[in-house]
């Protein structure tokens, strides 16, 4: 695979702490440029050793030495900048959620198709080997036929100071799009289909108007599933698959980086078997993206899953009165 030259749209913390280091760790990319509309590009570039800094995203997209961009902008800006990046001939890795709804996804995919570029959603958890391990366990019938799936993702979001962008409805904030998207994506990955039924409830923040706590119940054929997420509790990050002969529990399915990259899978069929799988899901995400740029068929599964997740998130939002 060829080494990609990356540009970063948005001087975001996740880019600094996670994605940029992962591009370098992958051995398949170099970060050559960063842009920021807030005037922070130069200091950000100096801090991280990035050679070029732009005060406008359009300037970065015009840079012929940039092959791919990572977009770390507020959710409400994702679709428009993906389209512009595609039109500029850049491949795109964009933070989740890729879009705010199916209509935006249609626009993004049309632009990518017309330009012949690859667009991927930055769901790094998909690329941790523990997910492959779980799929294999389910496929082998280790716990029998699936009956139910449960997943949750919570963390405490500070409310002091300037409102976090995740608490602003005008920027596409809310716990469902920031956190609940992970369980939804996992459910869609494991079932390979959309839910037949969706029910949901949410608690809204009075000031920002976004959901700070959301729960949903879904049915995928014979399998029932439930999820909950919030900005109001200490870190909760788990998933359980219940089958007719036992259960599979993932203790860190979505943030294995908080467990030193180790995913723990507990298989309970009367006795509990512990499987620990180490991986660097951010670096593997970059490697998978690079492979898909070289051969689009390598990314087809992720593209299909992204559309499935977008459809389901839209249905949950409607059921919870958020749309």
Coordinates of C-alpha atoms in Angstrom, one line a residue:
X1 CA 0.0 0.0 0.0
X2 CA 1.2 3.5 -0.8
X3 CA 1.8 6.1 2.0
X4 CA -0.9 8.7 2.0
X5 CA -0.2 12.4 2.6
X6 CA -2.8 13.7 5.1
X7 CA -4.4 17.0 5.8
X8 CA -6.5 17.7 8.9
X9 CA -9.6 19.9 8.8
X10 CA -10.1 21.3 12.3
X11 CA -7.6 21.7 15.2
X12 CA -9.4 19.3 17.4
X13 CA -8.3 17.4 20.5
X14 CA -9.2 14.0 19.1
X15 CA -6.9 14.7 16.1
X16 CA -4.1 15.8 18.3
X17 CA -4.4 13.0 20.9
X18 CA -5.6 10.0 18.8
X19 CA -5.8 10.2 15.0
X20 CA -2.6 12.1 14.1
X21 CA -0.4 9.9 16.3
X22 CA -2.2 6.8 14.8
X23 CA -1.5 8.0 11.2
X24 CA 2.2 8.1 12.1
X25 CA 2.1 4.7 14.0
X26 CA 0.4 3.0 11.0
X27 CA 3.5 3.4 8.9
X28 CA 1.3 4.2 6.0
X29 CA 0.8 8.0 6.3
X30 CA 2.3 11.3 7.0
X31 CA 0.5 14.5 8.2
X32 CA 1.5 17.4 5.9
X33 CA -1.1 20.1 6.6
X34 CA -3.7 21.3 9.1
X35 CA -6.4 24.0 8.7
X36 CA -8.4 25.8 11.3
X37 CA -11.1 28.5 10.9
X38 CA -10.4 29.7 14.5
X39 CA -6.8 30.9 13.8
X40 CA -5.2 28.0 15.7
X41 CA -3.6 26.2 12.8
X42 CA -0.1 27.7 13.1
X43 CA 0.3 27.0 16.8
X44 CA -1.3 23.5 16.3
X45 CA 1.1 22.7 13.5
X46 CA 4.1 23.9 15.4
X47 CA 3.1 21.8 18.4
X48 CA 2.6 18.6 16.4
X49 CA 5.4 19.0 13.8
X50 CA 3.1 19.5 10.8
X51 CA 4.8 21.5 8.0
X52 CA 1.9 23.5 6.6
X53 CA -0.9 25.5 8.4
X54 CA -3.9 27.1 6.7
X55 CA -6.4 29.5 8.2
X56 CA -9.1 28.3 5.8
X57 CA -10.2 24.8 5.0
X58 CA -10.5 25.6 1.3
X59 CA -6.8 26.5 1.2
X60 CA -5.9 23.1 2.5
X61 CA -8.2 21.4 0.0
X62 CA -6.4 23.2 -2.8
X63 CA -3.0 21.8 -1.7
X64 CA -2.0 19.4 -4.4
X65 CA 0.3 17.6 -1.9
X66 CA -2.6 16.4 0.2
X67 CA -4.0 13.0 -0.8
X68 CA -6.6 12.5 2.0
X69 CA -8.1 14.5 4.7
X70 CA -9.3 13.7 8.2
X71 CA -12.3 15.9 9.2
X72 CA -12.6 16.7 12.9
X73 CA -15.2 19.5 12.7
X74 CA -18.6 19.8 14.5
X75 CA -21.2 17.3 13.3
X76 CA -23.2 19.9 11.5
X77 CA -20.3 20.7 9.2
X78 CA -19.3 17.1 8.3
X79 CA -21.5 16.7 5.1
X80 CA -20.7 20.0 3.5
X81 CA -16.9 19.7 4.0
X82 CA -16.9 16.0 2.9
X83 CA -18.6 17.1 -0.4
X84 CA -16.0 19.9 -0.8
X85 CA -13.1 17.6 -0.1
X86 CA -14.4 15.1 -2.6
X87 CA -14.8 17.8 -5.2
X88 CA -11.2 18.7 -4.6
X89 CA -10.2 15.1 -5.3
X90 CA -9.3 14.2 -1.7
X91 CA -10.2 10.9 0.0
X92 CA -12.0 11.5 3.3
X93 CA -11.9 10.0 6.8
X94 CA -14.5 11.9 8.8
X95 CA -15.3 11.7 12.5
X96 CA -18.5 9.9 13.4
X97 CA -21.4 10.5 12.9
X98 CA -20.4 10.9 9.2
X99 CA -23.7 12.8 8.6
X100 CA -26.8 14.0 10.4
X101 CA -29.2 11.9 8.3
X102 CA -29.8 9.9 5.2
X103 CA -30.4 12.9 3.0
X104 CA -26.9 14.2 3.8
X105 CA -25.5 10.7 3.2
X106 CA -27.0 10.6 -0.2
X107 CA -25.3 13.9 -1.0
X108 CA -21.9 12.7 0.4
X109 CA -22.0 9.4 -1.5
X110 CA -23.0 11.2 -4.8
X111 CA -20.1 13.6 -4.5
X112 CA -17.6 10.8 -3.6
X113 CA -18.9 8.7 -6.5
X114 CA -18.6 11.5 -9.0
X115 CA -15.1 12.4 -7.9
X116 CA -13.9 8.8 -7.6
X117 CA -12.7 9.2 -4.0
X118 CA -13.2 7.0 -0.9
X119 CA -15.1 8.3 2.1
X120 CA -15.1 6.5 5.5
X121 CA -16.6 7.1 8.9
X122 CA -14.1 7.2 11.7
X123 CA -15.6 4.4 13.9
X124 CA -12.2 3.2 15.2
X125 CA -13.8 0.5 17.3
X126 CA -14.7 -1.4 14.1
X127 CA -11.0 -2.1 13.5
X128 CA -10.1 -3.6 16.9
X129 CA -9.5 -7.4 16.6
X130 CA -11.9 -8.1 19.5
X131 CA -14.8 -7.3 17.1
X132 CA -13.5 -10.0 14.7
X133 CA -13.2 -12.4 17.6
X134 CA -16.8 -11.8 18.7
X135 CA -18.1 -12.2 15.1
X136 CA -16.3 -15.6 14.9
X137 CA -17.7 -16.7 18.3
X138 CA -21.2 -15.9 17.2
X139 CA -20.8 -17.5 13.8
X140 CA -19.5 -20.7 15.4
X141 CA -22.6 -20.8 17.6
X142 CA -20.5 -20.7 20.8
X143 CA -23.5 -19.3 22.8
X144 CA -26.2 -20.7 20.6
X145 CA -28.7 -18.5 18.6
X146 CA -28.6 -14.8 19.5
X147 CA -31.6 -13.8 21.7
X148 CA -30.7 -10.3 22.8
X149 CA -28.0 -7.6 22.6
X150 CA -27.3 -4.9 25.2
X151 CA -24.8 -2.0 25.0
X152 CA -24.1 1.2 26.8
X153 CA -21.7 4.1 26.5
X154 CA -21.7 7.0 29.1
X155 CA -19.3 9.6 30.3
X156 CA -19.4 12.8 32.4
X157 CA -19.3 15.8 30.2
X158 CA -18.2 19.0 32.2
X159 CA -20.7 21.8 32.0
X160 CA -18.5 24.6 33.3
X161 CA -17.2 27.3 31.0
X162 CA -18.1 27.7 27.3
X163 CA -20.7 25.1 26.2
X164 CA -19.1 22.1 24.7
X165 CA -20.0 21.6 21.0
X166 CA -21.7 18.3 22.0
X167 CA -24.2 20.3 24.0
X168 CA -25.2 22.6 21.1
X169 CA -28.1 21.6 18.9
X170 CA -27.0 24.0 16.1
X171 CA -23.8 22.0 15.8
X172 CA -25.4 18.6 15.7
X173 CA -24.7 17.7 19.3
X174 CA -26.4 15.3 21.7
X175 CA -25.6 12.0 23.3
X176 CA -27.3 9.8 20.7
X177 CA -25.1 11.1 17.9
X178 CA -21.9 11.3 20.0
X179 CA -22.3 8.1 22.0
X180 CA -25.4 6.1 21.1
X181 CA -24.0 5.8 17.5
X182 CA -21.5 3.2 18.8
X183 CA -24.0 0.6 20.0
X184 CA -26.2 1.2 17.0
X185 CA -23.2 0.6 14.7
X186 CA -22.3 -2.5 16.6
X187 CA -25.8 -4.0 16.4
X188 CA -25.9 -3.3 12.7
X189 CA -22.5 -4.9 12.3
X190 CA -23.5 -8.1 14.1
X191 CA -26.9 -8.5 12.5
X192 CA -26.1 -7.3 9.0
X193 CA -29.5 -5.7 8.8
X194 CA -31.7 -2.8 9.8
X195 CA -34.0 -3.1 12.9
X196 CA -37.6 -4.1 12.2
X197 CA -38.9 -2.1 15.1
X198 CA -37.5 0.9 17.0
X199 CA -38.7 2.6 20.3
X200 CA -36.8 5.3 22.1
X201 CA -36.9 7.9 24.9
X202 CA -34.6 10.9 25.6
X203 CA -33.9 13.5 28.2
X204 CA -33.2 17.0 26.8
X205 CA -30.8 19.6 28.1
X206 CA -32.8 22.7 28.9
X207 CA -30.2 25.2 27.7
X208 CA -28.7 23.5 24.7
X209 CA -31.8 21.6 23.6
X210 CA -29.8 18.4 22.9
X211 CA -30.4 15.0 24.3
X212 CA -28.1 14.3 27.2
X213 CA -29.6 10.9 28.0
X214 CA -31.1 8.5 25.5
X215 CA -32.3 4.9 25.5
X216 CA -33.6 2.7 22.7
X217 CA -35.1 -0.7 22.2
X218 CA -34.8 -2.4 18.8
X219 CA -35.8 -5.7 17.2
X220 CA -33.7 -7.3 14.5
X221 CA -35.8 -10.3 13.4
X222 CA -35.8 -12.7 16.4
X223 CA -33.2 -10.7 18.3
X224 CA -34.1 -7.9 20.7
X225 CA -31.6 -5.2 21.5
X226 CA -31.3 -2.3 23.9
X227 CA -28.9 0.6 24.3
X228 CA -28.4 3.6 26.6
X229 CA -26.0 6.5 26.6
X230 CA -25.5 9.8 28.4
X231 CA -23.2 12.7 29.2
X232 CA -24.2 12.4 32.9
X233 CA -22.4 9.4 34.4
X234 CA -18.9 8.1 34.9
X235 CA -17.5 6.1 32.0
X236 CA -19.6 3.1 31.1
X237 CA -18.5 1.1 28.1
X238 CA -19.8 -2.4 27.6
X239 CA -21.8 -4.8 25.4
X240 CA -23.4 -8.1 26.1
X241 CA -24.7 -10.7 23.6
X242 CA -27.1 -13.2 25.0
X243 CA -27.7 -16.5 23.3
X244 CA -29.7 -19.6 23.8
X245 CA -26.7 -21.4 25.4
X246 CA -24.8 -18.5 27.1
X247 CA -23.5 -15.0 26.7
X248 CA -20.6 -13.0 25.4
X249 CA -19.6 -9.8 27.2
X250 CA -17.2 -7.1 26.0
X251 CA -15.8 -5.0 28.8
X252 CA -14.4 -2.3 26.6
X253 CA -15.9 -2.6 23.1
X254 CA -15.8 1.0 22.1
X255 CA -12.9 2.5 24.0
X256 CA -10.3 -0.2 24.2
X257 CA -7.6 2.6 24.1
X258 CA -8.7 3.3 27.7
X259 CA -7.6 -0.3 28.6
X260 CA -4.2 0.0 27.0
X261 CA -5.6 -1.4 23.7
X262 CA -6.7 -4.7 25.3
X263 CA -10.2 -5.9 24.5
X264 CA -11.6 -8.4 27.0
X265 CA -14.2 -10.9 25.8
X266 CA -15.9 -13.0 28.4
X267 CA -17.7 -16.1 27.1
X268 CA -20.1 -17.6 29.7
X269 CA -21.6 -21.0 28.9
X270 CA -21.7 -22.3 32.4
X271 CA -18.1 -21.6 33.0
X272 CA -16.6 -18.2 32.1
X273 CA -13.8 -18.1 29.5
X274 CA -11.7 -14.9 29.3
X275 CA -10.3 -14.0 25.9
X276 CA -8.0 -10.9 25.8
X277 CA -7.2 -9.4 22.4
X278 CA -4.7 -6.6 22.0
X279 CA -4.9 -4.1 19.2
X280 CA -4.4 -0.5 18.2
X281 CA -7.8 0.4 16.8
X282 CA -6.9 3.9 15.7
X283 CA -3.8 2.8 13.7
X284 CA -5.8 -0.2 12.3
X285 CA -8.4 2.3 11.2
X286 CA -5.8 4.2 9.2
X287 CA -4.5 0.9 7.7
X288 CA -8.0 -0.1 6.7
X289 CA -8.6 3.3 5.1
X290 CA -5.4 3.1 3.2
X291 CA -6.3 -0.3 1.9
X292 CA -9.7 0.8 0.8
X293 CA -8.2 3.8 -1.1
X294 CA -6.1 1.3 -3.0
X295 CA -8.9 -1.2 -3.5
X296 CA -12.5 0.0 -3.0
X297 CA -13.8 -3.5 -2.4
X298 CA -11.8 -3.5 0.9
X299 CA -14.1 -0.8 2.2
X300 CA -17.5 -1.9 0.9
X301 CA -18.5 -3.5 4.2
X302 CA -17.8 -0.3 6.1
X303 CA -19.7 1.8 3.6
X304 CA -22.8 -0.4 3.8
X305 CA -22.6 -0.4 7.6
X306 CA -22.3 3.4 7.7
X307 CA -25.6 3.7 5.7
X308 CA -27.3 1.2 8.0
X309 CA -26.2 3.1 11.0
X310 CA -27.3 6.5 9.6
X311 CA -30.8 5.0 8.9
X312 CA -31.1 3.6 12.3
X313 CA -30.0 6.7 14.1
X314 CA -32.5 8.7 12.2
X315 CA -35.3 6.3 13.3
X316 CA -34.2 6.4 16.9
X317 CA -34.2 10.2 16.8
X318 CA -37.7 10.3 15.4
X319 CA -38.9 7.7 17.9
X320 CA -37.4 9.8 20.8
X321 CA -38.9 13.0 19.5
X322 CA -35.5 14.5 18.7
X323 CA -36.0 14.9 15.0

